[in-house]
Tab-separated table of C-alpha atoms and ligand atoms in Angstrom:
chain	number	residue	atom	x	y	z
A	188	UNK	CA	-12.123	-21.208	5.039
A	189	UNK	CA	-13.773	-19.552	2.248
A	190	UNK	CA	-10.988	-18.948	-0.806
A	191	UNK	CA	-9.256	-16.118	-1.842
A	192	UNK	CA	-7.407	-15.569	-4.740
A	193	UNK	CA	-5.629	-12.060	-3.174
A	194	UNK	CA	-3.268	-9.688	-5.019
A	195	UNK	CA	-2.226	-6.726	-4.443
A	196	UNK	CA	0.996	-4.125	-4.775
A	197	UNK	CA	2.827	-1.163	-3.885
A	198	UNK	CA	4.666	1.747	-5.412
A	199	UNK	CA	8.392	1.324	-5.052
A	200	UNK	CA	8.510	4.170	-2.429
A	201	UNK	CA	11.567	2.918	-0.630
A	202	UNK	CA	11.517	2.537	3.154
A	203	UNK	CA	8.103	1.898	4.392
A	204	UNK	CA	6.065	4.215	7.189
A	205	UNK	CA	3.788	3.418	10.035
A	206	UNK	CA	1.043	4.632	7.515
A	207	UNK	CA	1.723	1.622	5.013
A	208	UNK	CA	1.705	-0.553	7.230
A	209	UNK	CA	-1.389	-0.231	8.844
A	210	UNK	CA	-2.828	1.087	5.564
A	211	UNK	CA	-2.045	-2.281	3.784
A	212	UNK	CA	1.101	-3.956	4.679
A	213	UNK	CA	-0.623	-5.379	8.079
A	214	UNK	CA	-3.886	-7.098	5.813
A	215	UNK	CA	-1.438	-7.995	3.531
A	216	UNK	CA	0.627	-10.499	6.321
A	217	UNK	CA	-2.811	-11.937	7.617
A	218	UNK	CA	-3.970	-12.773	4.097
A	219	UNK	CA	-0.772	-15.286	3.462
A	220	UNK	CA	-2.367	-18.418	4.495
A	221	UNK	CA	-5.335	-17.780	1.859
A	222	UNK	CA	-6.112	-20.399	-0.168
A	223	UNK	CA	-5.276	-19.833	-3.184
A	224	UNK	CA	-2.950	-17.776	-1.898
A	225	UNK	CA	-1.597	-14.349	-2.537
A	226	UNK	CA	0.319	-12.092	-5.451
A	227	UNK	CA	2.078	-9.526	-3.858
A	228	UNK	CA	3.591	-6.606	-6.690
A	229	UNK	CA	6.384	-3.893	-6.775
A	230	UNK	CA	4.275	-1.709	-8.983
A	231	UNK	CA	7.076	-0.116	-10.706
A	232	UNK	CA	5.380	0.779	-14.124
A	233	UNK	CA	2.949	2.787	-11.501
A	234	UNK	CA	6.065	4.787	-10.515
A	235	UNK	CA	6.848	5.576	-14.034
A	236	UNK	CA	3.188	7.254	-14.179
A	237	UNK	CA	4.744	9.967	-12.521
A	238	UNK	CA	8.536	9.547	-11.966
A	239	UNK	CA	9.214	9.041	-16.041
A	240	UNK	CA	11.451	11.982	-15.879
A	241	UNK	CA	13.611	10.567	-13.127
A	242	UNK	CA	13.818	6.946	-12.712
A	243	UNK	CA	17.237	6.989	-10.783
A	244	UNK	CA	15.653	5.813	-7.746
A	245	UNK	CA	13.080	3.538	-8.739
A	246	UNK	CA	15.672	0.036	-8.141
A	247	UNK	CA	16.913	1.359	-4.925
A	248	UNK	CA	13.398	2.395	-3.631
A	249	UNK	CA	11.734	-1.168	-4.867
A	250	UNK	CA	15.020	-2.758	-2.982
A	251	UNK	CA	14.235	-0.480	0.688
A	252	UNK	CA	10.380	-1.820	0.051
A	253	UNK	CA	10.973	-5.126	-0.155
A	254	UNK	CA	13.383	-5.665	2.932
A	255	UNK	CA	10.524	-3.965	4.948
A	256	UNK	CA	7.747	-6.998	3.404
A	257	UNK	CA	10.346	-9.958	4.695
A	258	UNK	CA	11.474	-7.770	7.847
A	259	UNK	CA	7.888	-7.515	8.917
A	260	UNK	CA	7.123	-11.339	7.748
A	261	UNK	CA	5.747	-11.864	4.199
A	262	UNK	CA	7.129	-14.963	2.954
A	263	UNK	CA	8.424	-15.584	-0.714
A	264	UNK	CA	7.784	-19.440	-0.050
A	265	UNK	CA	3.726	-18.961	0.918
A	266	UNK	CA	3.285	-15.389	-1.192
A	267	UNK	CA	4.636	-15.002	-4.588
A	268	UNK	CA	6.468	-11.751	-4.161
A	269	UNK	CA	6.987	-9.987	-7.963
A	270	UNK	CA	8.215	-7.071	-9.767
A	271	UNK	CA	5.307	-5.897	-12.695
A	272	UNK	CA	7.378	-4.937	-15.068
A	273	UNK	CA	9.054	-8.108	-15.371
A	274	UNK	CA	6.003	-9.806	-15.995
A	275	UNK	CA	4.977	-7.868	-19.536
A	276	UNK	CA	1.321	-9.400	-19.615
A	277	UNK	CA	0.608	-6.448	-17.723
A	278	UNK	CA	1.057	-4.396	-20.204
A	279	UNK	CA	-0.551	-6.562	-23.088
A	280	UNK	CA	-4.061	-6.856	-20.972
A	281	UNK	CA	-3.891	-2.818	-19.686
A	282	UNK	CA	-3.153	-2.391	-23.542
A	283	UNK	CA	-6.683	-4.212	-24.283
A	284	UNK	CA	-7.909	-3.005	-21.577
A	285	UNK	CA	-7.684	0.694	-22.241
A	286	UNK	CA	-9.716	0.052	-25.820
A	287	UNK	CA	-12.916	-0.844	-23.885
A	288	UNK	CA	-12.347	2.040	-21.007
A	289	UNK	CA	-14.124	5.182	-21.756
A	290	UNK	CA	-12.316	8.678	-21.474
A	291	UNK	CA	-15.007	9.326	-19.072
A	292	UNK	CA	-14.083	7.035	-16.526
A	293	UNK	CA	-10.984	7.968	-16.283
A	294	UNK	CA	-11.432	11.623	-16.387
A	295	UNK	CA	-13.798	11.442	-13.394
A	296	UNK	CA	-11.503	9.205	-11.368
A	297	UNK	CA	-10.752	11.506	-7.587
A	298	UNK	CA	-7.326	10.510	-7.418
A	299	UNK	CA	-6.171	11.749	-11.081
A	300	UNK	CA	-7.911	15.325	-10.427
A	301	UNK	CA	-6.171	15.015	-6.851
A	302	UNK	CA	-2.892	14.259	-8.056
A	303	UNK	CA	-3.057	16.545	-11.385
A	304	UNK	CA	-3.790	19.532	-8.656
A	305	UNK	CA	-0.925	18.488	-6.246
A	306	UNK	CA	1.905	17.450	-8.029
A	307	UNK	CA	2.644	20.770	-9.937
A	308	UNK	CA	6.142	20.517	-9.880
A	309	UNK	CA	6.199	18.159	-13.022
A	310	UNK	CA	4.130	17.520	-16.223
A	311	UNK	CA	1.716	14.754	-15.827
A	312	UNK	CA	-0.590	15.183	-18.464
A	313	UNK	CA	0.203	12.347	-20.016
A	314	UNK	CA	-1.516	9.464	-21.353
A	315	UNK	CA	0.174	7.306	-18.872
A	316	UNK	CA	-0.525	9.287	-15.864
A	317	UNK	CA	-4.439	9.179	-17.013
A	318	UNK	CA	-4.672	5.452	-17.790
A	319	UNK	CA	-2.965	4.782	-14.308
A	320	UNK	CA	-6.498	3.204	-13.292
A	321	UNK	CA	-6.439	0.688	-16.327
A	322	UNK	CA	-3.428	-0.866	-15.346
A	323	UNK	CA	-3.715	-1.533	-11.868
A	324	UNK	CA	-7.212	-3.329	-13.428
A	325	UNK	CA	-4.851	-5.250	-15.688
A	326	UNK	CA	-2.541	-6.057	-12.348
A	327	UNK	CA	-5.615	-7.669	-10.575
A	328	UNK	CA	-7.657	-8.913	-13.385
A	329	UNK	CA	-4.506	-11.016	-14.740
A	330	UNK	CA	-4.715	-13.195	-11.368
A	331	UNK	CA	-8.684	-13.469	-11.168
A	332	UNK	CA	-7.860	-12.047	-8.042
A	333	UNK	CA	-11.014	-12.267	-5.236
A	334	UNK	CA	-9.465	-10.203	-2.723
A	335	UNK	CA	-7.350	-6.516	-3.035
A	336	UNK	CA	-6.342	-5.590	0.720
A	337	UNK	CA	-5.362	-1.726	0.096
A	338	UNK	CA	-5.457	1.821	1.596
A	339	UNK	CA	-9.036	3.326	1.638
A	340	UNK	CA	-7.131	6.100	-0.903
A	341	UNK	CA	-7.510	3.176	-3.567
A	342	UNK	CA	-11.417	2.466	-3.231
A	343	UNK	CA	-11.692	4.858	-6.800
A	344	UNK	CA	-9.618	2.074	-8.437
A	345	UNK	CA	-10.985	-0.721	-7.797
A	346	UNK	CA	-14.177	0.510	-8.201
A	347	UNK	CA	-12.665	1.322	-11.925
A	348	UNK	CA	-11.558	-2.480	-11.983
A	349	UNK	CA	-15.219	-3.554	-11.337
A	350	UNK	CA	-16.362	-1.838	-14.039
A	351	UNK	CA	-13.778	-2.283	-16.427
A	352	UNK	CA	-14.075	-6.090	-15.823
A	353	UNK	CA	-18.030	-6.296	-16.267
A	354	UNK	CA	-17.706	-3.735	-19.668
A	355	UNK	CA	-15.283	-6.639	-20.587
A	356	UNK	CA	-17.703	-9.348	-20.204
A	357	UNK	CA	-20.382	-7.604	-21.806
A	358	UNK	CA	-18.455	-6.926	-24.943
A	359	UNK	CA	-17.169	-10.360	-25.305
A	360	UNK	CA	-20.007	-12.184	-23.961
A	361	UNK	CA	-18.127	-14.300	-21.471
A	362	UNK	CA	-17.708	-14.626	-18.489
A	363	UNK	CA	-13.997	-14.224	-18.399
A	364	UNK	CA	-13.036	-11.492	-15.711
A	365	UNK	CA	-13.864	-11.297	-11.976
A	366	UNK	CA	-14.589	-8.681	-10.095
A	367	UNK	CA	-12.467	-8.113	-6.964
A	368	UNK	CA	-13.221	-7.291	-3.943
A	369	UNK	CA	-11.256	-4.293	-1.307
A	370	UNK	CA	-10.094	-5.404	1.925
A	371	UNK	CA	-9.794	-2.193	3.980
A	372	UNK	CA	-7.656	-2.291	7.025
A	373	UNK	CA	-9.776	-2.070	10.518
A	374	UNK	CA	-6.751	0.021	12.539
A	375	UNK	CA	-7.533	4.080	12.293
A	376	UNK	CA	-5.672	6.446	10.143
A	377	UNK	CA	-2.323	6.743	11.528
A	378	UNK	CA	-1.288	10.722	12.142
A	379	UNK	CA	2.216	12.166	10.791
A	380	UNK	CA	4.509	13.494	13.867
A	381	UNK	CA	2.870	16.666	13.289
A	382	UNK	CA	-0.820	15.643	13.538
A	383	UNK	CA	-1.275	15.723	9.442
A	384	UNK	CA	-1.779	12.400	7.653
A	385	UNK	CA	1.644	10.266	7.400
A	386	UNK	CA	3.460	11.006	3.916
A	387	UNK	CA	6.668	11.327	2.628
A	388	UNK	CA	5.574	14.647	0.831
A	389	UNK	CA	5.042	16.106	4.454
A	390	UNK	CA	8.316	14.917	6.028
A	391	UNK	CA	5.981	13.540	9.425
A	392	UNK	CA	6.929	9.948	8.752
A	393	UNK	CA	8.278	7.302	11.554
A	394	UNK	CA	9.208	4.646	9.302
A	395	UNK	CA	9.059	1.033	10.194
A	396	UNK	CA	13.429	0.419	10.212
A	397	UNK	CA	13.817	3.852	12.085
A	398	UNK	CA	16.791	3.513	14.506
A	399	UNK	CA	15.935	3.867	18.197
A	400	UNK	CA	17.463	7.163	18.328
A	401	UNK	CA	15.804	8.166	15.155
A	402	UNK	CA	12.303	6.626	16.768
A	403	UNK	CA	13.064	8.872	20.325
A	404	UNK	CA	13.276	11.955	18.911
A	405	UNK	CA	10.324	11.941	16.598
A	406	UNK	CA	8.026	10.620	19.464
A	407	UNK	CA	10.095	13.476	21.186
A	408	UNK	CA	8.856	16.177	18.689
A	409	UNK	CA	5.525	14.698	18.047
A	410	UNK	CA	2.737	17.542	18.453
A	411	UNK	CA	0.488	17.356	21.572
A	412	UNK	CA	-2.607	18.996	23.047
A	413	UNK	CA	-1.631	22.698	22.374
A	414	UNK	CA	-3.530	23.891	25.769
A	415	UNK	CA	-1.179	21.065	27.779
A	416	UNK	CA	2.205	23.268	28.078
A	417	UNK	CA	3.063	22.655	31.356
A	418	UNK	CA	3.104	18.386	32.656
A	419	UNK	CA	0.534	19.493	35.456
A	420	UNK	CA	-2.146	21.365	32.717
A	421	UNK	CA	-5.453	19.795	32.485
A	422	UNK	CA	-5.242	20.120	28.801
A	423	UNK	CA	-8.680	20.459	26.579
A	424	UNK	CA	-11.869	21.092	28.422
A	425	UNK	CA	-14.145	18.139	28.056
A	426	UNK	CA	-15.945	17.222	26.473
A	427	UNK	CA	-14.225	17.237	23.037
A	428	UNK	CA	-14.509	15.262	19.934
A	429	UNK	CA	-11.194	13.755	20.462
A	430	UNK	CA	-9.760	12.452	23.664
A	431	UNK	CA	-6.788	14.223	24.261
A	432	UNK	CA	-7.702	16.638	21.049
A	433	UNK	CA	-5.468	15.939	18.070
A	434	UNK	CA	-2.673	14.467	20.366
A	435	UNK	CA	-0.691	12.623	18.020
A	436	UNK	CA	0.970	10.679	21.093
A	437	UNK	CA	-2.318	9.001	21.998
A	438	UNK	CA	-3.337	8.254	18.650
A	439	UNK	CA	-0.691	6.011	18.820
A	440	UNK	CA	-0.919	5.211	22.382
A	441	UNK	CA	-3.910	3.938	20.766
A	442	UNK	CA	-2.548	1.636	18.443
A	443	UNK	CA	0.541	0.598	20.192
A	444	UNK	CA	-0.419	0.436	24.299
A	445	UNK	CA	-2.026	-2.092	25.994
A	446	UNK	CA	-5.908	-1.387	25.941
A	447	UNK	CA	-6.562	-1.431	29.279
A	448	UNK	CA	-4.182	1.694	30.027
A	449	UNK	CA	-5.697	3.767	28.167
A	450	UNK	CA	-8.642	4.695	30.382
A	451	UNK	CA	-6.009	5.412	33.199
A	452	UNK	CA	-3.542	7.486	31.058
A	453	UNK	CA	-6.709	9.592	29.283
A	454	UNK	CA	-7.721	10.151	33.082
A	455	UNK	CA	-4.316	11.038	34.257
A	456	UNK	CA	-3.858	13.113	31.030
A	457	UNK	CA	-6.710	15.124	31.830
A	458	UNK	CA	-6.044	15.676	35.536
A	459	UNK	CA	-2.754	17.142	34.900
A	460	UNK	CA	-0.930	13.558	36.526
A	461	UNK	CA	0.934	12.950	33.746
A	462	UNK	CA	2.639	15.022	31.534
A	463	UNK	CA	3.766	15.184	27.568
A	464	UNK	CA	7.187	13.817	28.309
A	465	UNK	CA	6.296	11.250	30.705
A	466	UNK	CA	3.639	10.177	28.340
A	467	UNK	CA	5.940	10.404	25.535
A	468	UNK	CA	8.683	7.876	26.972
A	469	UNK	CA	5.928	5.490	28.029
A	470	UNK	CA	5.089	5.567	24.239
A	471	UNK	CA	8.643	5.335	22.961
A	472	UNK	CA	8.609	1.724	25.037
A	473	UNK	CA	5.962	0.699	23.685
A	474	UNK	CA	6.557	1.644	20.126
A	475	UNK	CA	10.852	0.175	20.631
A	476	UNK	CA	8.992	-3.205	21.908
A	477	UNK	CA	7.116	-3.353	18.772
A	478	UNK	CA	9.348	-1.971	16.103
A	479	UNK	CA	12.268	-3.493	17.411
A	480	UNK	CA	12.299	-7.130	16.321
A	481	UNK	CA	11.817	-6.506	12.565
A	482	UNK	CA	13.935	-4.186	12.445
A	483	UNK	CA	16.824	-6.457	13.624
A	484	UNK	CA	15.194	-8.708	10.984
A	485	UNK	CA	15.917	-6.131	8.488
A	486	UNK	CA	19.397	-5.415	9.633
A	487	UNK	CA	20.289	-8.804	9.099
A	488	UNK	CA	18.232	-9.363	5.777
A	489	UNK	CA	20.586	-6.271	3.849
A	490	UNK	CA	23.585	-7.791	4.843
A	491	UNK	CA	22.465	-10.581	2.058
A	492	UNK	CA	23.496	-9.441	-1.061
A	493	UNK	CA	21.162	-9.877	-4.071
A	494	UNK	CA	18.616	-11.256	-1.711
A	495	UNK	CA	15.497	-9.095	-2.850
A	496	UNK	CA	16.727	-9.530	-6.819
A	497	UNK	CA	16.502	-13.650	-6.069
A	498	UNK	CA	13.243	-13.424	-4.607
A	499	UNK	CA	11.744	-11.154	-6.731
A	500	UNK	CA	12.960	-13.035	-9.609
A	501	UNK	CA	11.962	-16.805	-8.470
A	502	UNK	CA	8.268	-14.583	-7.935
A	503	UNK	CA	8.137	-12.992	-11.607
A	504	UNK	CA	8.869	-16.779	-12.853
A	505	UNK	CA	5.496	-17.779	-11.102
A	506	UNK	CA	3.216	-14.882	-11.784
A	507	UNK	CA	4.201	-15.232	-15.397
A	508	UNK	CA	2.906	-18.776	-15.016
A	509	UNK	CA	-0.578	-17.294	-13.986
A	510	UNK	CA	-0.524	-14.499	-15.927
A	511	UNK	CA	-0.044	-15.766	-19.211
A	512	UNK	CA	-2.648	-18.082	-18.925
A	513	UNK	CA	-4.761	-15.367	-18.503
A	514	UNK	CA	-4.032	-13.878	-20.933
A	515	UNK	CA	-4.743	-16.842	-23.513
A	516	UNK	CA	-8.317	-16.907	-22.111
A	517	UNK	CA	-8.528	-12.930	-22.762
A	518	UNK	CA	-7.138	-13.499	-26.378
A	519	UNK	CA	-9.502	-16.287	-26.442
A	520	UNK	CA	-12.200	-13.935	-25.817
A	521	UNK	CA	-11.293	-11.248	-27.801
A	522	UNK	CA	-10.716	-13.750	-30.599
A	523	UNK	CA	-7.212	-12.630	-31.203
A	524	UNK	CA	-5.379	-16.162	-30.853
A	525	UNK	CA	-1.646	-15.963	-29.903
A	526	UNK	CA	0.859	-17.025	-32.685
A	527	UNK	CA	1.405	-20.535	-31.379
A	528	UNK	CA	-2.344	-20.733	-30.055
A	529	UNK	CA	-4.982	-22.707	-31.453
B	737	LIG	N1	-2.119	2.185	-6.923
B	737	LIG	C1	-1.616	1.496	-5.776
B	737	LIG	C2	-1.059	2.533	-4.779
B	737	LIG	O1	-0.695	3.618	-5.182
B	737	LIG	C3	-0.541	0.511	-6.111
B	737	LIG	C4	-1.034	-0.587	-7.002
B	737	LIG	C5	-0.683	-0.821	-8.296
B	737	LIG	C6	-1.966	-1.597	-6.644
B	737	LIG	N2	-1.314	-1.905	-8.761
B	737	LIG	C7	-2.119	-2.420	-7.792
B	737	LIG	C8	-2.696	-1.881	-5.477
B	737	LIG	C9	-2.992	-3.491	-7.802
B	737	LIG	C10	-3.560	-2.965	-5.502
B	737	LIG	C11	-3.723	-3.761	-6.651
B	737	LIG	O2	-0.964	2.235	-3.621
């Protein structure tokens, strides 16, 4: 097996969606047998980027996001499983890091002009909020990480991290960062209830601890094929791009039936066989089989009290390990020896 040094993190959201985890959470579980294994982070000074106003929820959410990682089976004895801020190299390299990265970079970067156009409701003009791209460089660059399994949405950044790593070579004339590689997850974008993309700021979400009730009537209001009203319509004249058109049942169909009934159920679909609700229980099975042992997982896993704090904590104590090691080599580099250093 080839090695990989992987790291990678999340923003303390709270409870995790069906988006996450096939965005990242799924690469994340197949990477844990790497050798040398994998960092996994609660970004929480990436929540602060935009959240500084109101941190009340940043502990709870990190808390909801971490029962969902050992629920769904990432392991604090083969991953180390951390909390940034409680590893402060983090800041001390994006702090070195953000005197070599030029203005430019950042002020090009698709996700800042995104965000700056989207989240209106608060002041994020801040310096902060634009370096956002330096730090997650400084999260993966302190680990020499080889391998970043993300969302496609985070392609910008670690494009940023390339660069930032190779200006950082140049200037110092070693060869002391690596540049990491994206692992992009193979399973398609997974549509919101409504047919948008999954996200909290929509309210489509079915999130990975939903209750079975919860998970039956959100399949139960999930949109469908606007020309099937009645169970015996034909639905969409073929041929169309899509197959049923922007049916947000057999997207998921898709992702959680068995393969070989999907041919049959498109057909039956089509003929006017099989209707939306009949179609729509069938997925509600599937989706209960699959859902339904983590989330007993889970159940059991918050009845532990200060579970995530331990684990988190035993993780900081061995990313610190890494990470300050780095960080002599960086000082090294930048020939700014640390107090005790020779
Ligand atoms: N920016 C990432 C996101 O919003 C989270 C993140 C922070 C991250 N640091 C990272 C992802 C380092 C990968 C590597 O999803």
């Amino acid at each position: 097996m080839d090695k990989k040094r992987v790291l990678s993190g999340m923003r303390p959201t709270g409870k995790l969606h069906l988006g996450n985890h096939f965005g990242a959470l799924s690469n994340w579980l197949k990477l844990q047998s790497s050798d040398p294994g994998c960092f996994y982070m609660v970004a929480d000074w990436h929540a602060l980027t935009t959240d500084y106003a109101d941190t009340s929820n940043v502990e709870s959410n990190a808390g909801e996001m971490v029962l969902d990682w050992l629920a769904q089976g990432l392991d604090p004895k083969k991953s180390v499983l951390f909390r940034q801020s409680w590893v402060a190299e983090h800041a001390e390299l994006a702090l070195i890091l953000s005197m070599i990265t030029p203005l430019s970079w950042l002020e090009r970067n698709p996700t800042y002009k995104e965000q700056m156009n989207e989240l209106k409701d608060r002041d994020i003009s801040t310096h902060g909020f634009l370096g956002y791209p330096v730090l997650q460089a400084a999260d993966i660059l302190l680990y020499h990480a080889s391998h970043v399994p993300v969302g496609e949405d985070q392609l910008p950044h670690l494009e940023l991290t390339r660069e930032i790593a190779r200006r950082f070579n140049h200037i110092y004339k070693k060869q002391v960062l690596k540049e990491p590689q994206a692992i992009l997850s193979n399973t398609p974008k997974v549509p919101g209830t409504d047919g948008r993309k999954m996200s909290k700021s929509y309210d489509n979400c079915v999130y990975l601890a939903d209750e079975e009730p919860v998970l039956k009537k959100k399949i139960n209001s999930m949109y469908t094929d606007p020309q099937k009203i009645r169970a015996d319509d034909p639905g969409h004249p073929l041929p169309c791009p899509e197959n049923p058109p922007g049916c947000v049942v057999f997207a998921l169909h898709k992702i959680y039936g068995r393969p070989e009934t999907l041919g049959p159920r498109e057909a039956d679909c089509r003929s006017g066989a099989l209707g939306c609700v009949a179609c729509k229980k069938d997925l509600f099975e599937s989706m209960n089989n699959a859902l339904g042992p983590a989330r007993e997982k889970r159940r059991s896993l918050e009845k532990e009290k200060d579970l995530v704090r331990s684990i988190l904590s035993d993780g900081s104590k061995k990313a610190r390990e890494t990470a300050s090691r780095t960080v002599e080599e960086i000082r090294r580099a930048v020939r700014f020896e640390s107090e005790g250093g020779r």
